[in-house]
Short mmCIF file of C-alpha atoms and ligand atoms in Angstrom, two decimals:
data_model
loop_
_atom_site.label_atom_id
_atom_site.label_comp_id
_atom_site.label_asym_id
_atom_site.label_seq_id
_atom_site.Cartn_x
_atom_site.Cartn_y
_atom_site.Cartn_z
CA UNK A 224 101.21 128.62 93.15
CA UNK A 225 99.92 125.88 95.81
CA UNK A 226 96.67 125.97 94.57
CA UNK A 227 98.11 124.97 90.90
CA UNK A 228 100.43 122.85 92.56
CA UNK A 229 97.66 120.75 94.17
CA UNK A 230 95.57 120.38 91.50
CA UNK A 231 99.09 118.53 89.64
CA UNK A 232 99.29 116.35 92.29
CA UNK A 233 95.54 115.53 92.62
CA UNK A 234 95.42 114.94 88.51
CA UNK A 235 98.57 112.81 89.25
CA UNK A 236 96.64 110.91 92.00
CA UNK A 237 98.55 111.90 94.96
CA UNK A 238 96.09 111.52 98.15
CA UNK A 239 95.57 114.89 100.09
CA UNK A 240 97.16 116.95 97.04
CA UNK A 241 96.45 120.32 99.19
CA UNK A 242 97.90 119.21 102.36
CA UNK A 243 101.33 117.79 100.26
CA UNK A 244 101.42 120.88 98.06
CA UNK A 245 101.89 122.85 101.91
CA UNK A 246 104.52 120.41 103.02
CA UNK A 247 106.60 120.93 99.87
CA UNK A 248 106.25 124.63 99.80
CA UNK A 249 107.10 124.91 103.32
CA UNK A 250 110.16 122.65 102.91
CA UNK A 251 111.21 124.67 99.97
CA UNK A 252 110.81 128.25 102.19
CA UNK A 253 111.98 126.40 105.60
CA UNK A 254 108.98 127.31 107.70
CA UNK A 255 106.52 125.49 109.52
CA UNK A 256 103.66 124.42 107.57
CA UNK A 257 101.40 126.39 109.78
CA UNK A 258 103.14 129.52 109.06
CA UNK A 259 103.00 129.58 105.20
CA UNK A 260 100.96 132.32 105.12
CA UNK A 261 103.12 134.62 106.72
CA UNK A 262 106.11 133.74 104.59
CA UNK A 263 107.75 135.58 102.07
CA UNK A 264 106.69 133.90 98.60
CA UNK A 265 109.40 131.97 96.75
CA UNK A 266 112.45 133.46 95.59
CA UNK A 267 113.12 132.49 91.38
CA UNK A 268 115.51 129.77 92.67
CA UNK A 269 113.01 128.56 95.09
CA UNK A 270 110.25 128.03 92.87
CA UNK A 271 112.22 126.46 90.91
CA UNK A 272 113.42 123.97 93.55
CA UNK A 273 109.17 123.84 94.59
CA UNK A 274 108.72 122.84 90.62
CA UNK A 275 110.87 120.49 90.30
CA UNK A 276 109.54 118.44 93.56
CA UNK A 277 106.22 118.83 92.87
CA UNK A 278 107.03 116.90 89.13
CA UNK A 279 108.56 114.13 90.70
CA UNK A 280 105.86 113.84 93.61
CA UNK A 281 103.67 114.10 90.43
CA UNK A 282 106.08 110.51 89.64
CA UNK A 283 104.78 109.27 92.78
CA UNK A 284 108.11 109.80 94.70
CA UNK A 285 107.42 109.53 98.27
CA UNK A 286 107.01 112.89 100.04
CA UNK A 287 109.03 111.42 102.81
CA UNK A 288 112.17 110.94 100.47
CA UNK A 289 111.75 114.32 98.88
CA UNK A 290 111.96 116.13 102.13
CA UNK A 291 114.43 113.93 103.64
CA UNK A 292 112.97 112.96 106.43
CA UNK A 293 109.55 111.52 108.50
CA UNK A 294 107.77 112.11 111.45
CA UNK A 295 107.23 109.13 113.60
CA UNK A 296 105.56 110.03 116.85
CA UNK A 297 108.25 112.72 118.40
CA UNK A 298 110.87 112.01 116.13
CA UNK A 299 112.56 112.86 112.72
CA UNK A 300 113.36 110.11 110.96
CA UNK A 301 116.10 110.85 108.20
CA UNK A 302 114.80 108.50 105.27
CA UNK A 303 115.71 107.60 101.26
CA UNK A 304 115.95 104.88 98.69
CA UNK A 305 116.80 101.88 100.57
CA UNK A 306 114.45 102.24 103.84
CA UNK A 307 110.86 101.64 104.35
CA UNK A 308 108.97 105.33 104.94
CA UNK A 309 107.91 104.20 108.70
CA UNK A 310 103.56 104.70 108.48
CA UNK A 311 101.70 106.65 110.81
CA UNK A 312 100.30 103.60 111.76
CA UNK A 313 103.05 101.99 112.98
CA UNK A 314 102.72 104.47 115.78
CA UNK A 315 100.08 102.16 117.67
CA UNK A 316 102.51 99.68 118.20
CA UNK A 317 105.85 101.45 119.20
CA UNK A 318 102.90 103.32 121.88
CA UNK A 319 101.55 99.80 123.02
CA UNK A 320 105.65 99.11 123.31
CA UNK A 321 106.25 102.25 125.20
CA UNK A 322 103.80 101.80 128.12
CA UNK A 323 104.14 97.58 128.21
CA UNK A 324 108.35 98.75 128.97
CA UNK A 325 107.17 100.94 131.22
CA UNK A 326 105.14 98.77 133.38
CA UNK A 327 106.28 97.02 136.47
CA UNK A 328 108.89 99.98 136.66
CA UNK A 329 111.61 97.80 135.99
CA UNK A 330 114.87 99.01 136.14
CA UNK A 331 116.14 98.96 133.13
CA UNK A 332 113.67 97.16 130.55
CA UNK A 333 115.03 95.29 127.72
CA UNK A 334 112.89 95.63 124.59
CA UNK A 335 113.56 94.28 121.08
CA UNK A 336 112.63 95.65 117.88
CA UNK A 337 112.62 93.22 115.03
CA UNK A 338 112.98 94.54 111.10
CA UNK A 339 113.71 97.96 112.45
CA UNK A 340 113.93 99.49 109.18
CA UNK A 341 114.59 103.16 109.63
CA UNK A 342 115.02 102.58 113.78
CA UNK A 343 111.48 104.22 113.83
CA UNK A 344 110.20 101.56 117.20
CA UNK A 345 113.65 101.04 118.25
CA UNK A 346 114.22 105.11 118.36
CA UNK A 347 110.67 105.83 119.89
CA UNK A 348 111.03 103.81 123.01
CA UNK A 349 114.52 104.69 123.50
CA UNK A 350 113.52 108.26 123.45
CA UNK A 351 110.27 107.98 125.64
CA UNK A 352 111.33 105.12 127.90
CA UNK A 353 115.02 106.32 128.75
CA UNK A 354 115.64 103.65 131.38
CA UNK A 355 115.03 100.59 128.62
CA UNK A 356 117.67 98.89 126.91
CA UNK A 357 117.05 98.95 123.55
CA UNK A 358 118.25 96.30 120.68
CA UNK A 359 117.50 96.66 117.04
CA UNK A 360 117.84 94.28 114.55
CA UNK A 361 117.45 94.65 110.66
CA UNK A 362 119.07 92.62 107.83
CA UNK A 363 119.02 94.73 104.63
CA UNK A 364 122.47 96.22 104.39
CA UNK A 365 120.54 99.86 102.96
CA UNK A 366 118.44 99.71 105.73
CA UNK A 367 120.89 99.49 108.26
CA UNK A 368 123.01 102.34 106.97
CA UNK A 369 119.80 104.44 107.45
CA UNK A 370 119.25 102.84 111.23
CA UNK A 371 122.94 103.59 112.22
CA UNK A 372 122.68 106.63 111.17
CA UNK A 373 119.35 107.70 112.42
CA UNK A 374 120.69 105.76 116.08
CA UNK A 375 124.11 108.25 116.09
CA UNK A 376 121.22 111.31 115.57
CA UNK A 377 119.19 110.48 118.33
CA UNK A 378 122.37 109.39 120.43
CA UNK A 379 124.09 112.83 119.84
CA UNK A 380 120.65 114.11 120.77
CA UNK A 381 120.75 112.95 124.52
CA UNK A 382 119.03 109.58 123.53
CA UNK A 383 120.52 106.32 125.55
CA UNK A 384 121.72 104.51 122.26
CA UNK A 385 120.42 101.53 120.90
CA UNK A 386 121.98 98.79 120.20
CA UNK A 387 122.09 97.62 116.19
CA UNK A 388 122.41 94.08 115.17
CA UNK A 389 122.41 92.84 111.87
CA UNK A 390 120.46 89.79 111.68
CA UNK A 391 117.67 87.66 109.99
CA UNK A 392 114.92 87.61 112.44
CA UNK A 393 113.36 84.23 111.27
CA UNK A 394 117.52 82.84 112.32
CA UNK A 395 116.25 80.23 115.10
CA UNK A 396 119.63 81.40 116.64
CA UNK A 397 118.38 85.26 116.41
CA UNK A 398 119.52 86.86 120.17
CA UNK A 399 120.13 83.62 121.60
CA UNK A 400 122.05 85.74 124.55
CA UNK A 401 118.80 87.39 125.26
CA UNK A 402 116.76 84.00 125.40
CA UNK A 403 114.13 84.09 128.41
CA UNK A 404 115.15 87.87 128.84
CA UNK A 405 112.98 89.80 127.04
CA UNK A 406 110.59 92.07 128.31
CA UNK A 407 109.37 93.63 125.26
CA UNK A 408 109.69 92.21 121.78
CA UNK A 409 108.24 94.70 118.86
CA UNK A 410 107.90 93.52 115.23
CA UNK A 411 106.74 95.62 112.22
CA UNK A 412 107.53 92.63 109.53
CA UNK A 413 107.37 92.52 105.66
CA UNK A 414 103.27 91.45 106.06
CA UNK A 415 101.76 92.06 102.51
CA UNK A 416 100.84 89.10 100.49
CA UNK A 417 102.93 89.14 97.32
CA UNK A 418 100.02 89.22 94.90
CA UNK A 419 98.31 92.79 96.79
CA UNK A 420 98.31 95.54 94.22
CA UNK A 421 99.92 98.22 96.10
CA UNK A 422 100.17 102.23 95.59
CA UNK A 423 102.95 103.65 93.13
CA UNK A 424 105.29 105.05 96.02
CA UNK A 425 105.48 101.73 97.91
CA UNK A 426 106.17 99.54 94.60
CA UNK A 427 108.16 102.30 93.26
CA UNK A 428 110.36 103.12 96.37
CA UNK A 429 109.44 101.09 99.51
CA UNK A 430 111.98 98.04 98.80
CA UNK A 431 110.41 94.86 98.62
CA UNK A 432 111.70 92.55 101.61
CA UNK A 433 110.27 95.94 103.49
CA UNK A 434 106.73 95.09 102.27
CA UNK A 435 105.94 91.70 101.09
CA UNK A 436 105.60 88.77 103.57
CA UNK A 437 105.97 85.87 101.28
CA UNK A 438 102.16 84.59 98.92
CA UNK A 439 100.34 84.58 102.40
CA UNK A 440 102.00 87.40 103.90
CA UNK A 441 102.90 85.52 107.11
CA UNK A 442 106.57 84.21 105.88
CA UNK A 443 108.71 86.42 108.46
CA UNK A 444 105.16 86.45 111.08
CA UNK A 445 105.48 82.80 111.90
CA UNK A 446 108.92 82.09 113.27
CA UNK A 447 109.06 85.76 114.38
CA UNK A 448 106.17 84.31 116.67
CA UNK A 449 108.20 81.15 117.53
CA UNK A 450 111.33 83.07 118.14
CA UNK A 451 109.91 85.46 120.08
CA UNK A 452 108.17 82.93 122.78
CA UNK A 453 112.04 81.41 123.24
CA UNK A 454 113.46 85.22 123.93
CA UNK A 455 110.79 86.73 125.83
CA UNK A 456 111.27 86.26 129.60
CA UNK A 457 107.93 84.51 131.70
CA UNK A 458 105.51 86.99 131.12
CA UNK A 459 107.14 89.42 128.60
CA UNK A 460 105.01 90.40 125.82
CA UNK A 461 105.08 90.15 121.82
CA UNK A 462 103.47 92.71 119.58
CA UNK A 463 103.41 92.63 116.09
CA UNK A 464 102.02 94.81 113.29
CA UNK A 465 100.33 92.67 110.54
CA UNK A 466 98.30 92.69 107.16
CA UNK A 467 94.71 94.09 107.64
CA UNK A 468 92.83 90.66 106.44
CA UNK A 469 94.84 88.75 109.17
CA UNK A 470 92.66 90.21 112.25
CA UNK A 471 92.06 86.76 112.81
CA UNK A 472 95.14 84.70 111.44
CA UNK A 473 97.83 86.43 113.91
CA UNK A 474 96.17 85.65 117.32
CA UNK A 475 95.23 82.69 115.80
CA UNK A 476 99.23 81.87 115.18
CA UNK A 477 99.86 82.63 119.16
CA UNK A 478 97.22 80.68 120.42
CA UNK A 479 98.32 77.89 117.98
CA UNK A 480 101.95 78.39 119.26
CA UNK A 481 100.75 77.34 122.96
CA UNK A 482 103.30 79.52 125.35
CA UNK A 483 100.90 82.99 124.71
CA UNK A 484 98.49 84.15 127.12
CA UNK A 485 96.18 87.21 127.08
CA UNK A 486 96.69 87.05 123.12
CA UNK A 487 94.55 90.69 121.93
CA UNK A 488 94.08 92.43 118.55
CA UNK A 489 94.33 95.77 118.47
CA UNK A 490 93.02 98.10 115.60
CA UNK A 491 94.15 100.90 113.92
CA UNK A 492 92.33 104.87 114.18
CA UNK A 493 90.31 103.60 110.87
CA UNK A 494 88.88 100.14 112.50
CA UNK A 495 90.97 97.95 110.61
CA UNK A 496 92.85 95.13 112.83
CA UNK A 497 96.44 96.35 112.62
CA UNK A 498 98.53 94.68 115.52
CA UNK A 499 98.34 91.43 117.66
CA UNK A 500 99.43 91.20 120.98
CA UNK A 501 100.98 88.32 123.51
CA UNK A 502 101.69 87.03 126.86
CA UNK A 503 104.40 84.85 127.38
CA UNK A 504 103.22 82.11 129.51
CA UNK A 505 105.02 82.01 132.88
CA UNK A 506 105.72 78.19 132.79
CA UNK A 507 109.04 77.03 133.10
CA UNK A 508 110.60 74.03 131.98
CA UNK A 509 110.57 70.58 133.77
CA UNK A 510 114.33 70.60 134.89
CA UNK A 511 114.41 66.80 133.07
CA UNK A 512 112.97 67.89 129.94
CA UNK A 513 114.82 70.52 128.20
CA UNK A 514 113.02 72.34 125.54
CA UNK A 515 109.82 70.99 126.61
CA UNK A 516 107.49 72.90 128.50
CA UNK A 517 104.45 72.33 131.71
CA UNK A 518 101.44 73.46 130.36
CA UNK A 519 98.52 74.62 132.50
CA UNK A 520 99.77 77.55 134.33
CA UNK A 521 99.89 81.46 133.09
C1 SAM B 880 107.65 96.97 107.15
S1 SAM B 880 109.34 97.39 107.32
C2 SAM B 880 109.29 98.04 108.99
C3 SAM B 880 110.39 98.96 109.32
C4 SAM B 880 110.20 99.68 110.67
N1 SAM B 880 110.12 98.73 111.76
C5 SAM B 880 108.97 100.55 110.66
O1 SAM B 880 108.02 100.22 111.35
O2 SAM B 880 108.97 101.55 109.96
C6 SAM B 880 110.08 95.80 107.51
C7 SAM B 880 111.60 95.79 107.71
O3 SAM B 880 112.01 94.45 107.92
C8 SAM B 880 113.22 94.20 107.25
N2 SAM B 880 113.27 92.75 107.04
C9 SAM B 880 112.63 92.00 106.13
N3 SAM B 880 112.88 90.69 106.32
C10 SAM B 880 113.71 90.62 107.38
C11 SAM B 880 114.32 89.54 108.07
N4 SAM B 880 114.11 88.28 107.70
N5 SAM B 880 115.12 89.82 109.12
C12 SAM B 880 115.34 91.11 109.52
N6 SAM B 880 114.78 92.17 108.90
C13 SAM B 880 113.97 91.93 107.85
C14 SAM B 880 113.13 95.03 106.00
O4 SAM B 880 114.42 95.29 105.47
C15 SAM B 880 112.42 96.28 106.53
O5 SAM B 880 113.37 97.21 106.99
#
């Protein structure tokens, strides 16, 4: 049954047909994936149920929304039509987040997670930095419904909760309570360039504003940057996740923008440049020039 079941998927293009074929099977029987050998084999209604998802992964349905949910570092992320299916990838960043709220042992850290999507960064330091203060902010009304929802899970769980805002993060007014008090500012934007080709179950499923960043791919990028160097206290640091032909481009914005220091790119486990990462200069402004800043220190 798996083995005809991958060979489906593989005619219908799905990557790692074998691996998905387990997944789906060992949704369908509730078991681990590792333990599919030992299970029973599939009742007539369950191989039904197995039949009928493996034709619509066949559709290029996103395992994630078939089974429900996704795993994002230690978490189970309930996800559907509406959200973006939070990438593996993504799990550099919300790890770079983890330990840069950790450091300093502050008290209580405040970190902010921009276009939070399913909660996936917002919900991963919460859960492995317990002290931090965490504030999410998304705009898309589905997506939010997913991230409050996801938020109550991990809250009911023993998680501190995290705080949900709906907002447009490229508002120059985004968080202006939290301006020069950031420690920690995440962003996973919309960062594909609208006129990238991309796979079946992202133009299929992934909604749009979750993707594409505008023709160069930097629309939500550049006043994320800007907004971010007005919220982040001296010293706090930006990271943000970005298209993998803009290795260069994304430092390039935070050097441009003047108030970064220590500006790095970071790649992902396959080599490709996959996040950017900033200092916020520890200037501070000349008490007769407001909104201007001394240059020259870090
Ligand atoms: C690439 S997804 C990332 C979601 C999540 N952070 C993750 O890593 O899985 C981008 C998210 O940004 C949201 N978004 C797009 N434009 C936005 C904007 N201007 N303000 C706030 N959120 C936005 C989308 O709705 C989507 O949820």
């Amino acid at each position: 049954m798996l083995a005809e079941a991958a060979r489906a998927l593989a005619a219908a293009g799905v990557p790692s047909a074998r691996a998905e074929a387990e997944l789906l099977a060992a949704y369908v029987l509730q078991v681990p994936r590792g333990r599919l050998a030992l299970a029973d084999g599939f009742t007539d209604e369950q191989l039904d149920r197995y039949q009928a998802l493996v034709a619509r992964r066949c559709q290029r349905e996103p395992l994630q929304h078939l089974i429900g949910s996704a795993a994002f570092r230690h978490l189970e992320l309930a996800v559907g039509p509406g959200v973006f299916v939070p990438r593996p990838e993504t799990e550099l960043l919300a790890g770079w987040g983890v330990e840069q709220a950790r450091v300093g042992g502050r008290a209580e850290p405040l970190v902010v997670d921009l276009c939070s999507g399913s909660g996936a960064i917002a919900l991963a330091v919460a859960q492995e930095v317990p002290a931090a203060r965490v504030v999410a902010v998304e705009r898309s009304p589905a997506a939010l419904s997913w991230l409050r929802r996801n938020a109550a899970a991990r809250a009911a769980a023993g998680d501190r909760p995290i705080e949900v805002v709906e907002a447009d993060a490229t508002d120059p007014h985004l968080l202006d309570e939290l301006t020069g008090r950031v420690d920690v500012l995440l962003c996973n934007p919309p960062y594909v360039p609208q006129a990238v080709a991309v796979p079946p179950e992202v133009a299929g499923h992934d909604p749009a504003e979750a993707v594409f960043g505008g023709a160069d791919g930097l629309a939500v990028i550049r006043p994320v940057v800007d907004r971010a160097a007005t919220l982040l206290r001296p010293r706090g640091v930006l990271g943000v996740e970005h298209d993998d032909t803009h290795g260069t481009v994304v430092p390039g914005l935070l050097a441009a923008d003047g108030r970064y220091v220590a500006i790095a790119e970071h790649h992902d486990l396959a080599g490709r440049p996959r996040f950017a990462t900033g200092s916020r200069r520890a200037d501070r402004p000349r008490p007769d020039t407001a909104g201007t800043w001394q240059t020259g220190s870090s």
